[in-house]
Amino acid sequence: MSQRSASNPRNTTGEKTGAIKRSAARAKPKSAAASTVRMATSEAKSGGRALTKEERKRAEHEERNARNRNAAATNVLLKKDPAYARGRVVWGVVLVVGLALTILSWVVLLLAPEDARSIDAPMGKVSIACLVLAYVCVIGSFIFDWVKLRKQRMAMEEKVNAMSDRRIDEILRDEAFARAAKKKQGLFGRAKKEEPAPSEEGSE
């Protein structure tokens, strides 16, 4: 194999006459992360670095407290909502009726076991009717809670989550004051009732 001479123009010009084929991996352009991509919670809170064990526990504790506060505020607002209160009453009544019918069907079965097991007997018809109505009421109460009351709870949760921490604190503080005043009023009311009336002799 011959060796290229040093006086060859290809060696004296210093220009590259060929190109090196680059691999597909190196030719692929590198794009920056999209603006919609969010960093992980631990990295976002720590400025991009990993959280320590104590910091992670503290963050979990704060997040748990925030969830509990939001849940408490949601319950307070739901109690004050007339539509939700009516729905809870309807749900409770239907559920209690279903449980009562279930107990009644068992009572009929215990009082007249022979007739209750026969469909043609009157007691048997009563037992079966009570059991069917009980299932309808119990299942209907769960469906009512899932379809209507659950939507109201979710809407209230979204409303509370959109509130500021100051507003949530005000709701919880007002509820605590109302409970304390109600308890205080109840204690004073009982003490006032238990106080004996002054006798006529003492008044004279």
C-alpha positions as YAML, in Angstrom:
chain: A
units: angstrom
residues:
- id: 1
  name: MET
  ca: [0.00, 0.00, 0.00]
- id: 2
  name: SER
  ca: [1.49, 3.34, -1.09]
- id: 3
  name: GLN
  ca: [1.90, 6.25, 1.31]
- id: 4
  name: ARG
  ca: [0.69, 9.70, 0.38]
- id: 5
  name: SER
  ca: [3.49, 12.19, -0.23]
- id: 6
  name: ALA
  ca: [3.89, 15.18, 2.12]
- id: 7
  name: SER
  ca: [3.84, 17.53, -0.89]
- id: 8
  name: ASN
  ca: [0.45, 16.32, -1.93]
- id: 9
  name: PRO
  ca: [-2.05, 19.28, -2.16]
- id: 10
  name: ARG
  ca: [-4.46, 17.44, 0.09]
- id: 11
  name: ASN
  ca: [-1.89, 17.58, 2.88]
- id: 12
  name: THR
  ca: [-0.66, 21.14, 2.33]
- id: 13
  name: THR
  ca: [-3.96, 23.08, 2.07]
- id: 14
  name: GLY
  ca: [-5.24, 22.09, 5.53]
- id: 15
  name: GLU
  ca: [-8.81, 21.98, 4.27]
- id: 16
  name: LYS
  ca: [-11.10, 19.01, 4.95]
- id: 17
  name: THR
  ca: [-12.26, 17.49, 1.70]
- id: 18
  name: GLY
  ca: [-14.43, 14.83, 3.30]
- id: 19
  name: ALA
  ca: [-17.02, 14.55, 6.04]
- id: 20
  name: ILE
  ca: [-17.31, 12.03, 8.80]
- id: 21
  name: LYS
  ca: [-20.68, 10.32, 9.01]
- id: 22
  name: ARG
  ca: [-22.24, 10.97, 12.39]
- id: 23
  name: SER
  ca: [-24.35, 8.42, 14.17]
- id: 24
  name: ALA
  ca: [-28.10, 8.78, 14.31]
- id: 25
  name: ALA
  ca: [-28.00, 9.22, 18.07]
- id: 26
  name: ARG
  ca: [-25.65, 12.20, 17.85]
- id: 27
  name: ALA
  ca: [-27.56, 13.71, 14.93]
- id: 28
  name: LYS
  ca: [-30.83, 13.74, 16.91]
- id: 29
  name: PRO
  ca: [-31.42, 17.28, 18.20]
- id: 30
  name: LYS
  ca: [-31.84, 17.71, 21.94]
- id: 31
  name: SER
  ca: [-34.93, 19.68, 22.89]
- id: 32
  name: ALA
  ca: [-35.58, 21.32, 26.20]
- id: 33
  name: ALA
  ca: [-38.40, 20.15, 28.44]
- id: 34
  name: ALA
  ca: [-41.76, 21.62, 27.62]
- id: 35
  name: SER
  ca: [-43.04, 24.48, 29.68]
- id: 36
  name: THR
  ca: [-46.02, 22.39, 30.82]
- id: 37
  name: VAL
  ca: [-43.81, 19.73, 32.40]
- id: 38
  name: ARG
  ca: [-43.80, 20.19, 36.16]
- id: 39
  name: MET
  ca: [-41.02, 19.12, 38.46]
- id: 40
  name: ALA
  ca: [-41.57, 16.55, 41.13]
- id: 41
  name: THR
  ca: [-43.03, 17.83, 44.37]
- id: 42
  name: SER
  ca: [-39.96, 17.00, 46.40]
- id: 43
  name: GLU
  ca: [-37.65, 18.71, 43.93]
- id: 44
  name: ALA
  ca: [-39.94, 21.71, 43.48]
- id: 45
  name: LYS
  ca: [-40.06, 22.38, 47.20]
- id: 46
  name: SER
  ca: [-36.34, 21.99, 47.67]
- id: 47
  name: GLY
  ca: [-35.24, 23.98, 44.65]
- id: 48
  name: GLY
  ca: [-34.42, 20.93, 42.52]
- id: 49
  name: ARG
  ca: [-32.59, 18.91, 45.17]
- id: 50
  name: ALA
  ca: [-33.85, 15.75, 46.85]
- id: 51
  name: LEU
  ca: [-35.55, 16.18, 50.21]
- id: 52
  name: THR
  ca: [-34.01, 14.75, 53.32]
- id: 53
  name: LYS
  ca: [-35.90, 12.32, 55.52]
- id: 54
  name: GLU
  ca: [-36.85, 15.02, 58.03]
- id: 55
  name: GLU
  ca: [-37.96, 17.42, 55.29]
- id: 56
  name: ARG
  ca: [-40.04, 14.71, 53.64]
- id: 57
  name: LYS
  ca: [-41.75, 13.88, 56.94]
- id: 58
  name: ARG
  ca: [-42.42, 17.55, 57.58]
- id: 59
  name: ALA
  ca: [-43.89, 18.00, 54.10]
- id: 60
  name: GLU
  ca: [-46.11, 14.93, 54.51]
- id: 61
  name: HIS
  ca: [-47.26, 16.20, 57.91]
- id: 62
  name: GLU
  ca: [-48.16, 19.61, 56.48]
- id: 63
  name: GLU
  ca: [-49.99, 18.03, 53.57]
- id: 64
  name: ARG
  ca: [-51.95, 15.75, 55.91]
- id: 65
  name: ASN
  ca: [-52.89, 18.71, 58.13]
- id: 66
  name: ALA
  ca: [-54.05, 20.65, 55.08]
- id: 67
  name: ARG
  ca: [-56.26, 17.75, 53.99]
- id: 68
  name: ASN
  ca: [-57.77, 17.45, 57.47]
- id: 69
  name: ARG
  ca: [-58.47, 21.19, 57.63]
- id: 70
  name: ASN
  ca: [-60.13, 21.13, 54.22]
- id: 71
  name: ALA
  ca: [-62.23, 18.11, 55.20]
- id: 72
  name: ALA
  ca: [-63.32, 19.78, 58.44]
- id: 73
  name: ALA
  ca: [-64.26, 23.00, 56.63]
- id: 74
  name: THR
  ca: [-66.18, 20.97, 54.03]
- id: 75
  name: ASN
  ca: [-68.20, 19.23, 56.75]
- id: 76
  name: VAL
  ca: [-68.98, 22.55, 58.42]
- id: 77
  name: LEU
  ca: [-70.27, 24.09, 55.18]
- id: 78
  name: LEU
  ca: [-72.26, 20.95, 54.30]
- id: 79
  name: LYS
  ca: [-74.06, 21.08, 57.65]
- id: 80
  name: LYS
  ca: [-75.12, 24.63, 56.89]
- id: 81
  name: ASP
  ca: [-76.36, 23.72, 53.39]
- id: 82
  name: PRO
  ca: [-80.18, 23.22, 53.51]
- id: 83
  name: ALA
  ca: [-80.28, 21.09, 50.35]
- id: 84
  name: TYR
  ca: [-77.62, 18.73, 51.64]
- id: 85
  name: ALA
  ca: [-79.30, 18.56, 55.06]
- id: 86
  name: ARG
  ca: [-82.62, 17.56, 53.45]
- id: 87
  name: GLY
  ca: [-80.87, 14.97, 51.34]
- id: 88
  name: ARG
  ca: [-79.21, 13.48, 54.42]
- id: 89
  name: VAL
  ca: [-82.60, 13.26, 56.15]
- id: 90
  name: VAL
  ca: [-84.14, 11.46, 53.17]
- id: 91
  name: TRP
  ca: [-81.14, 9.10, 52.96]
- id: 92
  name: GLY
  ca: [-81.35, 8.31, 56.68]
- id: 93
  name: VAL
  ca: [-85.10, 7.69, 56.64]
- id: 94
  name: VAL
  ca: [-84.94, 5.35, 53.64]
- id: 95
  name: LEU
  ca: [-82.03, 3.43, 55.18]
- id: 96
  name: VAL
  ca: [-83.80, 3.08, 58.55]
- id: 97
  name: VAL
  ca: [-86.99, 1.89, 56.83]
- id: 98
  name: GLY
  ca: [-84.99, -0.72, 54.95]
- id: 99
  name: LEU
  ca: [-83.35, -2.00, 58.13]
- id: 100
  name: ALA
  ca: [-86.73, -2.05, 59.92]
- id: 101
  name: LEU
  ca: [-88.28, -4.10, 57.13]
- id: 102
  name: THR
  ca: [-85.37, -6.54, 57.30]
- id: 103
  name: ILE
  ca: [-85.91, -7.00, 61.03]
- id: 104
  name: LEU
  ca: [-89.66, -7.41, 60.47]
- id: 105
  name: SER
  ca: [-89.07, -10.18, 57.93]
- id: 106
  name: TRP
  ca: [-86.89, -12.00, 60.46]
- id: 107
  name: VAL
  ca: [-89.53, -11.60, 63.17]
- id: 108
  name: VAL
  ca: [-92.18, -13.08, 60.89]
- id: 109
  name: LEU
  ca: [-89.84, -15.96, 60.11]
- id: 110
  name: LEU
  ca: [-89.30, -16.63, 63.81]
- id: 111
  name: LEU
  ca: [-92.96, -16.36, 64.79]
- id: 112
  name: ALA
  ca: [-94.30, -18.57, 62.02]
- id: 113
  name: PRO
  ca: [-91.40, -20.56, 60.57]
- id: 114
  name: GLU
  ca: [-93.61, -23.06, 58.71]
- id: 115
  name: ASP
  ca: [-95.91, -20.47, 57.11]
- id: 116
  name: ALA
  ca: [-93.07, -18.01, 56.42]
- id: 117
  name: ARG
  ca: [-91.24, -20.58, 54.32]
- id: 118
  name: SER
  ca: [-94.28, -21.16, 52.10]
- id: 119
  name: ILE
  ca: [-95.05, -18.68, 49.36]
- id: 120
  name: ASP
  ca: [-98.75, -19.54, 49.38]
- id: 121
  name: ALA
  ca: [-99.15, -18.85, 53.11]
- id: 122
  name: PRO
  ca: [-100.05, -15.28, 54.17]
- id: 123
  name: MET
  ca: [-97.11, -15.05, 56.58]
- id: 124
  name: GLY
  ca: [-94.80, -16.25, 53.85]
- id: 125
  name: LYS
  ca: [-96.03, -13.52, 51.52]
- id: 126
  name: VAL
  ca: [-95.54, -10.93, 54.25]
- id: 127
  name: SER
  ca: [-92.01, -12.12, 54.96]
- id: 128
  name: ILE
  ca: [-91.01, -12.09, 51.29]
- id: 129
  name: ALA
  ca: [-92.62, -8.68, 50.70]
- id: 130
  name: CYS
  ca: [-90.81, -7.20, 53.69]
- id: 131
  name: LEU
  ca: [-87.50, -8.65, 52.54]
- id: 132
  name: VAL
  ca: [-87.91, -7.37, 48.97]
- id: 133
  name: LEU
  ca: [-88.88, -3.88, 50.16]
- id: 134
  name: ALA
  ca: [-85.94, -3.91, 52.57]
- id: 135
  name: TYR
  ca: [-83.50, -4.62, 49.74]
- id: 136
  name: VAL
  ca: [-85.10, -1.91, 47.62]
- id: 137
  name: CYS
  ca: [-84.80, 0.66, 50.42]
- id: 138
  name: VAL
  ca: [-81.22, -0.21, 51.39]
- id: 139
  name: ILE
  ca: [-79.95, -0.33, 47.81]
- id: 140
  name: GLY
  ca: [-81.92, 2.81, 46.96]
- id: 141
  name: SER
  ca: [-80.34, 4.69, 49.87]
- id: 142
  name: PHE
  ca: [-76.85, 3.83, 48.65]
- id: 143
  name: ILE
  ca: [-77.75, 4.84, 45.08]
- id: 144
  name: PHE
  ca: [-79.23, 8.12, 46.35]
- id: 145
  name: ASP
  ca: [-76.07, 8.85, 48.33]
- id: 146
  name: TRP
  ca: [-73.83, 8.03, 45.35]
- id: 147
  name: VAL
  ca: [-75.81, 9.94, 42.74]
- id: 148
  name: LYS
  ca: [-76.92, 13.07, 44.63]
- id: 149
  name: LEU
  ca: [-75.18, 13.51, 47.97]
- id: 150
  name: ARG
  ca: [-71.77, 12.53, 46.59]
- id: 151
  name: LYS
  ca: [-72.00, 15.21, 43.91]
- id: 152
  name: GLN
  ca: [-72.83, 17.82, 46.54]
- id: 153
  name: ARG
  ca: [-69.88, 16.72, 48.66]
- id: 154
  name: MET
  ca: [-67.52, 16.86, 45.69]
- id: 155
  name: ALA
  ca: [-68.76, 20.32, 44.71]
- id: 156
  name: MET
  ca: [-68.24, 21.56, 48.26]
- id: 157
  name: GLU
  ca: [-64.75, 20.03, 48.39]
- id: 158
  name: GLU
  ca: [-63.80, 21.86, 45.20]
- id: 159
  name: LYS
  ca: [-65.17, 25.09, 46.65]
- id: 160
  name: VAL
  ca: [-63.13, 24.66, 49.84]
- id: 161
  name: ASN
  ca: [-59.98, 23.75, 47.93]
- id: 162
  name: ALA
  ca: [-60.29, 27.00, 46.00]
- id: 163
  name: MET
  ca: [-60.46, 29.00, 49.24]
- id: 164
  name: SER
  ca: [-57.47, 30.61, 50.87]
- id: 165
  name: ASP
  ca: [-55.99, 29.33, 54.11]
- id: 166
  name: ARG
  ca: [-57.23, 32.45, 55.89]
- id: 167
  name: ARG
  ca: [-60.82, 31.81, 54.83]
- id: 168
  name: ILE
  ca: [-60.63, 28.16, 55.94]
- id: 169
  name: ASP
  ca: [-59.26, 29.25, 59.31]
- id: 170
  name: GLU
  ca: [-62.17, 31.69, 59.69]
- id: 171
  name: ILE
  ca: [-64.71, 28.93, 58.98]
- id: 172
  name: LEU
  ca: [-63.14, 26.57, 61.52]
- id: 173
  name: ARG
  ca: [-62.77, 29.33, 64.11]
- id: 174
  name: ASP
  ca: [-66.41, 30.40, 63.77]
- id: 175
  name: GLU
  ca: [-67.52, 26.78, 64.12]
- id: 176
  name: ALA
  ca: [-65.39, 26.34, 67.26]
- id: 177
  name: PHE
  ca: [-66.85, 29.53, 68.78]
- id: 178
  name: ALA
  ca: [-70.39, 28.40, 67.95]
- id: 179
  name: ARG
  ca: [-69.83, 25.02, 69.60]
- id: 180
  name: ALA
  ca: [-68.29, 26.62, 72.68]
- id: 181
  name: ALA
  ca: [-71.18, 29.09, 72.98]
- id: 182
  name: LYS
  ca: [-73.73, 26.31, 72.57]
- id: 183
  name: LYS
  ca: [-72.03, 24.20, 75.20]
- id: 184
  name: LYS
  ca: [-71.77, 27.15, 77.57]
- id: 185
  name: GLN
  ca: [-75.40, 28.01, 77.04]
- id: 186
  name: GLY
  ca: [-76.41, 24.42, 77.76]
- id: 187
  name: LEU
  ca: [-74.43, 24.33, 80.99]
- id: 188
  name: PHE
  ca: [-75.88, 27.62, 82.21]
- id: 189
  name: GLY
  ca: [-79.37, 26.53, 81.20]
- id: 190
  name: ARG
  ca: [-79.18, 23.35, 83.29]
- id: 191
  name: ALA
  ca: [-77.72, 25.24, 86.25]
- id: 192
  name: LYS
  ca: [-80.52, 27.75, 86.02]
- id: 193
  name: LYS
  ca: [-83.15, 25.02, 85.97]
- id: 194
  name: GLU
  ca: [-81.60, 23.17, 88.89]
- id: 195
  name: GLU
  ca: [-81.50, 26.35, 91.00]
- id: 196
  name: PRO
  ca: [-84.30, 26.07, 93.62]
- id: 197
  name: ALA
  ca: [-86.97, 28.74, 93.67]
- id: 198
  name: PRO
  ca: [-86.93, 31.05, 96.73]
- id: 199
  name: SER
  ca: [-89.52, 30.17, 99.40]
- id: 200
  name: GLU
  ca: [-92.19, 32.59, 100.57]
- id: 201
  name: GLU
  ca: [-90.84, 32.57, 104.15]
- id: 202
  name: GLY
  ca: [-87.44, 33.66, 102.97]
- id: 203
  name: SER
  ca: [-88.93, 36.40, 100.87]
- id: 204
  name: GLU
  ca: [-90.84, 37.78, 103.81]
...
